[in-house]
Amino acid sequence: MSTDQVVALKKVLKPIHLWAIAVGLVISGEYFGWNYGWGVSGTIGFLIATLLVTVMYVTFIFSFTELTTSIPQAGGPFAYAHRAFGWWGGLIAGYATLVEFLIAPPAIAFALGSYTHFLYPSITVLQTAFACYVIFIGINMLGIKESALFSLVVTLLAVGELLIYVGIIAPSFSYETFVTDPMPFGWSGVFAALPFAIWFYLAIEGVAMVAEEVEDPKRTISKGYILGILTLVILALAVMIFTGGIAHWKVLSTIDYPLPAALGIVLGRDNSWTQLFASLGLFGLIASFHGTIIGYSRQIFALSRSGYLPTFLGQVNSRFQTPHWALLTGGFIGCVALSLGTTDQVIILAALGAVVMYIISMAALFVLRKKEPNLERPFIVPAYPYFPLVALILSVVCLVAIVWYNLVLSFWFFAGLLVLIGIFVLSGKHNSLTRNN
């Protein structure tokens, strides 16, 4: 029998695994990337942006959980939009989610390279970044249960390390430092900082993409999501606020390793705690890198299985039951992005894909409530319709802000989407997808 089969994925994940995947997907956002937001908004401006984005994510996750538990498919947002709007909704959601999950790993790989270079200057950033793709695609090839266990271990280590970090720097926190030059660019800076605030939480929705591999998904998924978002809110605010009181924000706003740098200011760069944290800090980055690889591979797998991508990308290895061609293809695209972009650019592009996906997902929630009122909904979003409406409005605000301040990147993002739509229409592919819907 061939080892390449289009078959079902293995159902082995429990609530603790989902919590680990949810937090692990995102936790690198607490280690780096968000600090670029200080460079365009200052500390208070970025705090306001972060609070706005936190409200967006809390309302979004509670709303998104209704969709995920009602339609537990590996496609996640693509599956919901396809069901609500047909082929064009699935195409938009699938494209946006792919951009998010294919572009986020290169940003994390950049940071992994920077952390390693901080410890071992002789090793270049790109050497580490490319090596990470090879190692973690290999781990993901072994099976989802093994991958989830790995995520659990590194996520627990990463959360523990962030708590230790806050404990070490908290005594050195200075309110005067935190409020020095707090909003140098006014309210325009708050809007410019939104994509970097999104980085605190970006990709948590990736849990939806392992929904087919969850034991009892209708009960398990909601627990993983809700515990995950609560964990991340606490960590994001604590790390950002306490770090902002260590040194003027300009000192830390342009580097990929702000936490070791902050510890270096408090304890000295050569202090053993600083060196140890920089070494352990790799766990948080590894957790997210590993999680986003799971996410992009399942999205490619689902899009292929539904006819949006070439069939071979939906093949599953019969021994490990993992979508190996999806893993390898996404890795190749990520390595190309590593060679072409910078950290802040890939963060903005990933955030752009995310907010487009959030918008169409919330729209799908409203449509499915009317289109399929009898659909089994094991988890009902609280305060409907206000929670999804708030998430939708704030997602639109974030989209407008990202486009306004990043016209060139936005042009390429939407040009790619229009080209794809044109290909589907001119080739007649949309007709077959409509018949299959």
Coordinates of C-alpha atoms in Angstrom, one line a residue:
M1 CA 0.0 0.0 0.0
S2 CA 1.3 3.5 -0.8
T3 CA 2.5 5.6 2.0
D4 CA 0.9 8.7 0.5
Q5 CA -2.8 8.6 1.2
V6 CA -5.6 11.2 1.5
V7 CA -6.9 9.9 4.8
A8 CA -8.3 11.2 8.1
L9 CA -6.1 12.7 10.8
K10 CA -5.6 10.9 14.1
K11 CA -7.8 12.0 17.1
V12 CA -5.5 12.1 20.1
L13 CA -5.4 15.7 21.6
K14 CA -6.8 16.5 25.1
P15 CA -7.5 19.9 26.8
I16 CA -4.0 20.2 28.1
H17 CA -2.6 19.7 24.7
L18 CA -4.9 22.4 23.2
W19 CA -3.9 24.9 26.0
A20 CA -0.2 24.2 25.2
I21 CA -0.8 24.6 21.4
A22 CA -2.9 27.8 22.0
V23 CA -0.3 29.4 24.3
G24 CA 2.7 27.9 22.5
L25 CA 1.5 29.3 19.1
V26 CA 1.5 32.8 20.6
I27 CA 4.0 33.0 23.4
S28 CA 6.9 34.1 21.2
G29 CA 4.9 37.4 20.9
E30 CA 5.8 38.1 24.5
Y31 CA 9.5 37.5 23.8
F32 CA 10.0 39.8 20.8
G33 CA 8.2 41.8 18.1
W34 CA 5.8 43.7 20.2
N35 CA 8.6 46.1 21.2
Y36 CA 8.6 47.6 17.7
G37 CA 5.3 49.1 18.7
W38 CA 7.1 51.4 21.1
G39 CA 9.1 52.8 18.2
V40 CA 5.9 54.2 16.5
S41 CA 3.8 55.0 19.6
G42 CA 5.8 55.3 22.9
T43 CA 4.9 53.3 26.0
I44 CA 1.5 54.8 26.8
G45 CA 0.5 54.9 23.2
F46 CA 1.4 51.2 22.8
L47 CA -0.4 50.4 26.1
I48 CA -3.6 51.9 24.7
A49 CA -3.1 49.9 21.4
T50 CA -2.5 46.7 23.4
L51 CA -5.7 47.2 25.5
L52 CA -7.8 47.7 22.3
V53 CA -6.3 44.6 20.7
T54 CA -6.8 42.6 24.0
V55 CA -10.5 43.5 23.9
M56 CA -10.6 42.4 20.2
Y57 CA -9.0 39.1 20.9
V58 CA -11.1 38.2 24.0
T59 CA -14.3 38.9 22.2
F60 CA -13.0 37.2 19.0
I61 CA -11.9 34.0 20.8
F62 CA -15.2 33.6 22.6
S63 CA -17.0 34.1 19.3
F64 CA -14.5 31.9 17.3
T65 CA -14.9 29.1 19.8
E66 CA -18.6 28.8 18.8
L67 CA -17.5 28.2 15.2
T68 CA -14.7 25.8 16.0
T69 CA -16.8 23.6 18.2
S70 CA -19.7 23.6 15.7
I71 CA -17.6 22.8 12.7
P72 CA -14.5 21.0 14.0
Q73 CA -12.5 20.7 10.7
A74 CA -8.8 21.1 10.0
G75 CA -9.5 24.0 7.7
G76 CA -10.6 26.2 10.6
P77 CA -11.5 29.7 9.3
F78 CA -11.6 28.4 5.7
A79 CA -14.2 25.8 6.6
Y80 CA -16.5 28.3 8.3
A81 CA -16.3 30.9 5.5
H82 CA -16.7 28.3 2.8
R83 CA -19.9 27.0 4.6
A84 CA -21.3 30.5 5.1
F85 CA -20.4 32.2 1.8
G86 CA -19.4 29.5 -0.7
W87 CA -16.2 29.3 -2.8
W88 CA -15.2 33.0 -2.6
G89 CA -15.5 33.1 1.2
G90 CA -13.4 30.0 1.5
L91 CA -10.8 31.5 -0.8
I92 CA -10.5 34.8 1.1
A93 CA -10.3 33.0 4.5
G94 CA -7.9 30.4 3.2
Y95 CA -5.6 32.9 1.6
A96 CA -5.6 35.2 4.7
T97 CA -4.9 32.3 7.1
L98 CA -2.2 30.9 4.9
V99 CA -0.5 34.3 4.7
E100 CA -0.7 34.6 8.5
F101 CA 0.6 31.1 9.3
L102 CA 3.2 31.0 6.5
I103 CA 4.6 34.4 7.3
A104 CA 4.6 34.2 11.1
P105 CA 7.2 31.4 11.3
P106 CA 9.9 33.4 9.4
A107 CA 9.5 36.3 12.0
I108 CA 10.0 33.8 14.8
A109 CA 12.9 32.2 13.0
F110 CA 14.5 35.7 12.8
A111 CA 14.1 36.0 16.5
L112 CA 15.5 32.6 17.2
G113 CA 18.5 33.5 15.1
S114 CA 18.9 36.8 17.0
Y115 CA 18.7 35.2 20.4
T116 CA 21.3 32.6 19.4
H117 CA 23.5 35.3 17.9
F118 CA 23.2 37.2 21.2
L119 CA 24.7 34.1 22.9
Y120 CA 27.1 33.0 20.2
P121 CA 28.1 35.9 18.0
S122 CA 29.9 33.6 15.6
I123 CA 26.6 32.0 14.5
T124 CA 24.7 34.1 12.0
V125 CA 21.0 34.8 12.3
L126 CA 20.0 33.1 9.1
Q127 CA 22.1 30.0 9.8
T128 CA 20.0 29.4 12.9
A129 CA 16.8 30.3 11.2
F130 CA 17.2 27.8 8.3
A131 CA 18.3 25.1 10.7
C132 CA 15.1 25.6 12.8
Y133 CA 13.0 24.9 9.7
V134 CA 14.8 21.6 9.1
I135 CA 14.6 20.4 12.7
F136 CA 11.0 21.3 13.5
I137 CA 9.5 20.2 10.2
G138 CA 11.2 16.9 11.0
I139 CA 9.6 16.8 14.5
N140 CA 6.2 17.5 13.0
M141 CA 6.6 14.6 10.5
L142 CA 6.6 12.2 13.5
G143 CA 2.9 12.7 14.4
I144 CA 0.6 15.1 16.1
K145 CA 0.6 13.4 19.5
E146 CA 4.4 13.6 19.6
S147 CA 4.3 17.2 18.3
A148 CA 1.7 18.2 20.9
L149 CA 3.7 16.6 23.7
F150 CA 6.7 18.6 22.6
S151 CA 4.6 21.7 22.6
L152 CA 3.4 21.1 26.1
V153 CA 6.9 20.7 27.5
V154 CA 8.3 23.8 25.8
T155 CA 5.2 25.9 26.5
L156 CA 5.4 25.1 30.3
L157 CA 9.0 26.1 30.3
A158 CA 8.3 29.3 28.4
V159 CA 5.5 30.4 30.7
G160 CA 7.6 29.6 33.8
E161 CA 10.5 31.6 32.3
L162 CA 8.3 34.7 31.7
L163 CA 7.1 34.6 35.3
I164 CA 10.7 34.4 36.5
Y165 CA 11.6 37.3 34.2
V166 CA 8.9 39.5 35.6
G167 CA 9.9 38.5 39.1
I168 CA 13.5 39.5 38.4
I169 CA 12.9 42.9 36.8
A170 CA 9.8 44.0 38.8
P171 CA 11.9 45.5 41.7
S172 CA 13.7 47.7 39.2
F173 CA 10.5 49.0 37.6
S174 CA 10.4 52.8 37.4
Y175 CA 7.1 54.5 36.8
E176 CA 8.9 57.7 35.8
T177 CA 10.8 55.7 33.1
F178 CA 7.6 54.1 31.9
V179 CA 5.9 57.5 31.3
T180 CA 8.8 59.3 29.8
D181 CA 7.9 60.5 26.3
P182 CA 4.8 58.4 26.5
M183 CA 2.9 59.3 23.3
P184 CA 5.4 61.1 21.0
F185 CA 3.3 60.6 17.9
G186 CA -0.1 61.2 19.5
W187 CA -3.1 59.1 18.5
S188 CA -1.8 58.4 15.1
G189 CA 1.0 56.4 16.8
V190 CA -1.6 54.3 18.6
F191 CA -3.1 53.2 15.3
A192 CA 0.4 52.6 13.8
A193 CA 1.2 50.3 16.7
L194 CA -1.8 48.0 16.3
P195 CA -0.1 45.3 14.2
F196 CA 2.6 45.0 16.8
A197 CA 0.0 44.8 19.6
I198 CA -1.7 42.1 17.5
W199 CA 1.6 40.2 17.6
F200 CA 1.0 39.6 21.4
Y201 CA -1.9 37.3 20.5
L202 CA -1.5 36.5 16.8
A203 CA -2.1 32.8 15.8
I204 CA -4.1 31.7 18.9
E205 CA -6.8 30.8 16.4
G206 CA -4.5 28.1 15.1
V207 CA -6.0 25.7 17.6
A208 CA -8.9 25.4 15.1
M209 CA -6.6 23.8 12.6
V210 CA -6.0 20.7 14.8
A211 CA -9.8 20.4 15.6
E212 CA -10.0 17.1 13.6
E213 CA -7.2 15.7 15.8
V214 CA -9.0 16.4 19.1
E215 CA -10.7 13.8 21.3
D216 CA -14.3 15.0 21.9
P217 CA -13.8 18.3 20.2
K218 CA -17.2 19.7 21.1
R219 CA -16.2 19.8 24.8
T220 CA -12.4 20.0 24.6
I221 CA -11.8 22.9 22.3
S222 CA -13.6 25.6 24.3
K223 CA -11.5 24.7 27.4
G224 CA -8.2 25.0 25.5
Y225 CA -9.2 28.3 23.9
I226 CA -10.5 30.1 27.0
L227 CA -7.6 29.0 29.3
G228 CA -5.2 29.9 26.5
I229 CA -6.4 33.5 26.0
L230 CA -6.6 34.2 29.8
T231 CA -3.0 33.0 30.2
L232 CA -1.8 35.2 27.3
V233 CA -3.6 38.4 28.4
I234 CA -1.8 38.2 31.8
L235 CA 1.6 37.4 30.4
A236 CA 1.4 40.1 27.6
L237 CA 0.4 43.0 29.9
A238 CA 2.9 42.0 32.6
V239 CA 5.9 41.6 30.2
M240 CA 5.1 44.8 28.3
I241 CA 4.5 47.1 31.4
F242 CA 7.4 45.9 33.5
T243 CA 9.8 45.9 30.6
G244 CA 8.8 49.5 29.8
G245 CA 9.9 50.6 33.3
I246 CA 13.4 49.4 33.0
A247 CA 14.8 51.8 30.3
H248 CA 13.6 54.4 27.9
W249 CA 11.6 52.7 25.2
K250 CA 13.9 53.9 22.5
V251 CA 16.6 51.6 23.9
L252 CA 14.6 48.4 23.3
S253 CA 12.3 49.3 20.4
T254 CA 14.5 48.2 17.4
I255 CA 15.9 44.8 18.5
D256 CA 14.7 41.2 18.3
Y257 CA 15.8 40.2 21.9
P258 CA 14.2 42.9 24.2
L259 CA 13.9 40.6 27.3
P260 CA 17.6 39.6 27.5
A261 CA 18.5 43.2 26.8
A262 CA 16.3 44.4 29.7
L263 CA 17.8 41.8 32.0
G264 CA 21.3 42.9 30.8
I265 CA 20.4 46.5 31.9
V266 CA 19.2 45.3 35.3
L267 CA 21.8 42.6 36.0
G268 CA 24.6 43.2 33.5
R269 CA 25.0 41.6 30.1
D270 CA 27.6 39.1 31.4
N271 CA 25.5 38.1 34.5
S272 CA 24.8 34.4 34.6
W273 CA 21.0 35.1 35.0
T274 CA 21.1 37.2 31.8
Q275 CA 22.9 34.4 29.9
L276 CA 20.7 31.7 31.3
F277 CA 17.5 33.7 30.3
A278 CA 18.7 34.2 26.8
S279 CA 19.3 30.5 26.5
L280 CA 16.0 29.5 28.0
G281 CA 14.3 32.2 26.1
L282 CA 14.6 30.0 23.1
F283 CA 11.9 27.8 24.5
G284 CA 9.2 30.4 24.0
L285 CA 10.3 31.0 20.5
I286 CA 10.5 27.3 19.8
A287 CA 7.0 26.7 21.1
S288 CA 5.5 29.3 18.8
F289 CA 7.7 28.3 15.8
H290 CA 6.7 24.7 16.3
G291 CA 3.0 25.6 16.7
T292 CA 2.8 27.7 13.6
I293 CA 4.3 24.9 11.6
I294 CA 1.4 22.7 12.8
G295 CA -1.0 25.5 11.8
Y296 CA 0.2 26.1 8.3
S297 CA 0.5 22.4 7.5
R298 CA -3.1 21.7 8.5
Q299 CA -4.4 24.8 6.6
I300 CA -2.6 23.7 3.4
F301 CA -3.9 20.1 4.0
A302 CA -7.5 21.3 4.4
L303 CA -7.3 23.7 1.4
S304 CA -5.9 20.9 -0.8
R305 CA -8.5 18.4 0.4
S306 CA -11.3 20.8 -0.5
G307 CA -9.9 21.5 -4.0
Y308 CA -8.4 25.0 -3.5
L309 CA -4.7 23.7 -3.8
P310 CA -3.1 20.9 -5.7
T311 CA -4.2 17.4 -4.6
F312 CA -0.7 16.1 -3.5
L313 CA -0.6 18.7 -0.7
G314 CA -3.5 16.8 0.9
Q315 CA -1.7 13.6 1.1
V316 CA -1.1 12.1 4.5
N317 CA 1.7 9.7 5.4
S318 CA 0.1 6.3 6.3
R319 CA 2.7 5.6 9.0
F320 CA 2.7 8.9 11.0
Q321 CA -0.6 10.3 9.7
T322 CA 0.9 13.7 9.1
P323 CA 0.5 15.9 6.0
H324 CA 4.1 15.7 5.0
W325 CA 3.9 17.5 1.6
A326 CA 2.1 20.4 3.3
L327 CA 4.8 20.6 5.9
L328 CA 7.6 20.7 3.3
T329 CA 5.9 23.2 1.0
G330 CA 5.2 25.6 3.8
G331 CA 8.8 25.3 5.0
F332 CA 10.1 26.2 1.5
I333 CA 7.9 29.3 1.3
G334 CA 9.1 30.3 4.8
C335 CA 12.7 30.0 3.9
V336 CA 12.1 32.3 0.8
A337 CA 10.4 34.8 3.1
L338 CA 13.5 34.7 5.5
S339 CA 15.7 35.6 2.6
L340 CA 13.6 38.6 1.4
G341 CA 12.0 40.3 4.5
T342 CA 12.8 41.9 7.8
T343 CA 11.2 41.1 11.2
D344 CA 8.9 44.2 11.3
Q345 CA 7.8 43.6 7.7
V346 CA 6.8 40.0 8.2
I347 CA 5.0 40.9 11.5
I348 CA 2.9 43.5 9.7
L349 CA 2.1 41.1 6.8
A350 CA 1.2 38.3 9.2
A351 CA -1.1 40.7 11.2
L352 CA -2.7 41.9 7.9
G353 CA -3.6 38.3 7.0
A354 CA -4.9 37.7 10.6
V355 CA -7.3 40.7 10.7
V356 CA -8.7 39.8 7.2
M357 CA -9.4 36.3 8.5
Y358 CA -11.0 37.6 11.7
I359 CA -13.3 39.9 9.8
I360 CA -14.6 37.1 7.5
S361 CA -14.8 34.7 10.4
M362 CA -17.1 37.0 12.4
A363 CA -19.1 37.7 9.3
A364 CA -19.5 33.9 8.9
L365 CA -20.7 33.6 12.5
F366 CA -23.5 36.0 11.8
V367 CA -24.4 34.4 8.5
L368 CA -24.4 30.8 9.9
R369 CA -26.6 31.9 12.8
K370 CA -29.3 32.8 10.2
K371 CA -28.5 30.3 7.5
E372 CA -28.2 27.3 9.9
P373 CA -30.1 28.0 13.0
N374 CA -30.4 24.3 13.9
L375 CA -26.6 23.7 13.6
E376 CA -25.4 22.0 16.8
R377 CA -23.5 24.6 18.8
P378 CA -21.9 23.0 21.9
F379 CA -20.4 26.4 22.9
I380 CA -22.6 29.5 22.5
V381 CA -20.8 32.8 22.4
P382 CA -21.8 34.9 25.4
A383 CA -23.6 38.3 24.9
Y384 CA -24.5 37.6 21.3
P385 CA -24.5 39.6 19.1
Y386 CA -22.3 42.1 21.0
F387 CA -19.1 40.0 21.4
P388 CA -18.8 39.1 17.7
L389 CA -19.8 42.6 16.8
V390 CA -17.1 44.2 18.9
A391 CA -14.6 41.8 17.5
L392 CA -15.7 42.6 14.0
I393 CA -15.6 46.4 14.5
L394 CA -12.1 46.3 16.1
S395 CA -10.8 44.0 13.4
V396 CA -12.0 46.5 10.8
V397 CA -10.3 49.3 12.7
C398 CA -7.1 47.3 12.8
L399 CA -7.3 46.5 9.1
V400 CA -7.7 50.2 8.2
A401 CA -4.8 51.2 10.4
I402 CA -2.5 48.5 9.0
V403 CA -3.3 49.4 5.4
W404 CA -3.0 53.2 6.1
Y405 CA 0.5 52.9 7.6
N406 CA 1.8 50.1 5.3
L407 CA 0.5 50.8 1.8
V408 CA 3.1 48.9 -0.1
L409 CA 2.8 45.7 1.9
S410 CA -0.9 46.0 1.8
F411 CA -0.9 46.4 -2.0
W412 CA 1.1 43.2 -2.4
F413 CA -1.3 41.3 0.0
F414 CA -4.5 42.3 -1.8
A415 CA -2.9 42.0 -5.3
G416 CA -2.1 38.4 -4.5
L417 CA -5.7 37.8 -3.4
L418 CA -7.1 39.4 -6.6
V419 CA -4.8 37.4 -8.8
L420 CA -6.0 34.2 -7.0
I421 CA -9.6 35.1 -7.5
G422 CA -9.0 35.9 -11.2
I423 CA -7.3 32.5 -11.7
F424 CA -10.2 30.7 -10.0
V425 CA -12.8 32.5 -12.1
L426 CA -11.0 32.3 -15.5
S427 CA -10.2 28.7 -15.0
G428 CA -13.7 27.8 -14.0
K429 CA -12.4 26.3 -10.8
H430 CA -15.0 28.3 -8.8
N431 CA -17.8 26.4 -10.6
S432 CA -16.6 23.0 -9.3
L433 CA -16.1 24.4 -5.8
T434 CA -19.6 25.8 -5.9
R435 CA -21.1 22.4 -6.9
N436 CA -19.1 20.7 -4.1
N437 CA -20.2 23.2 -1.4

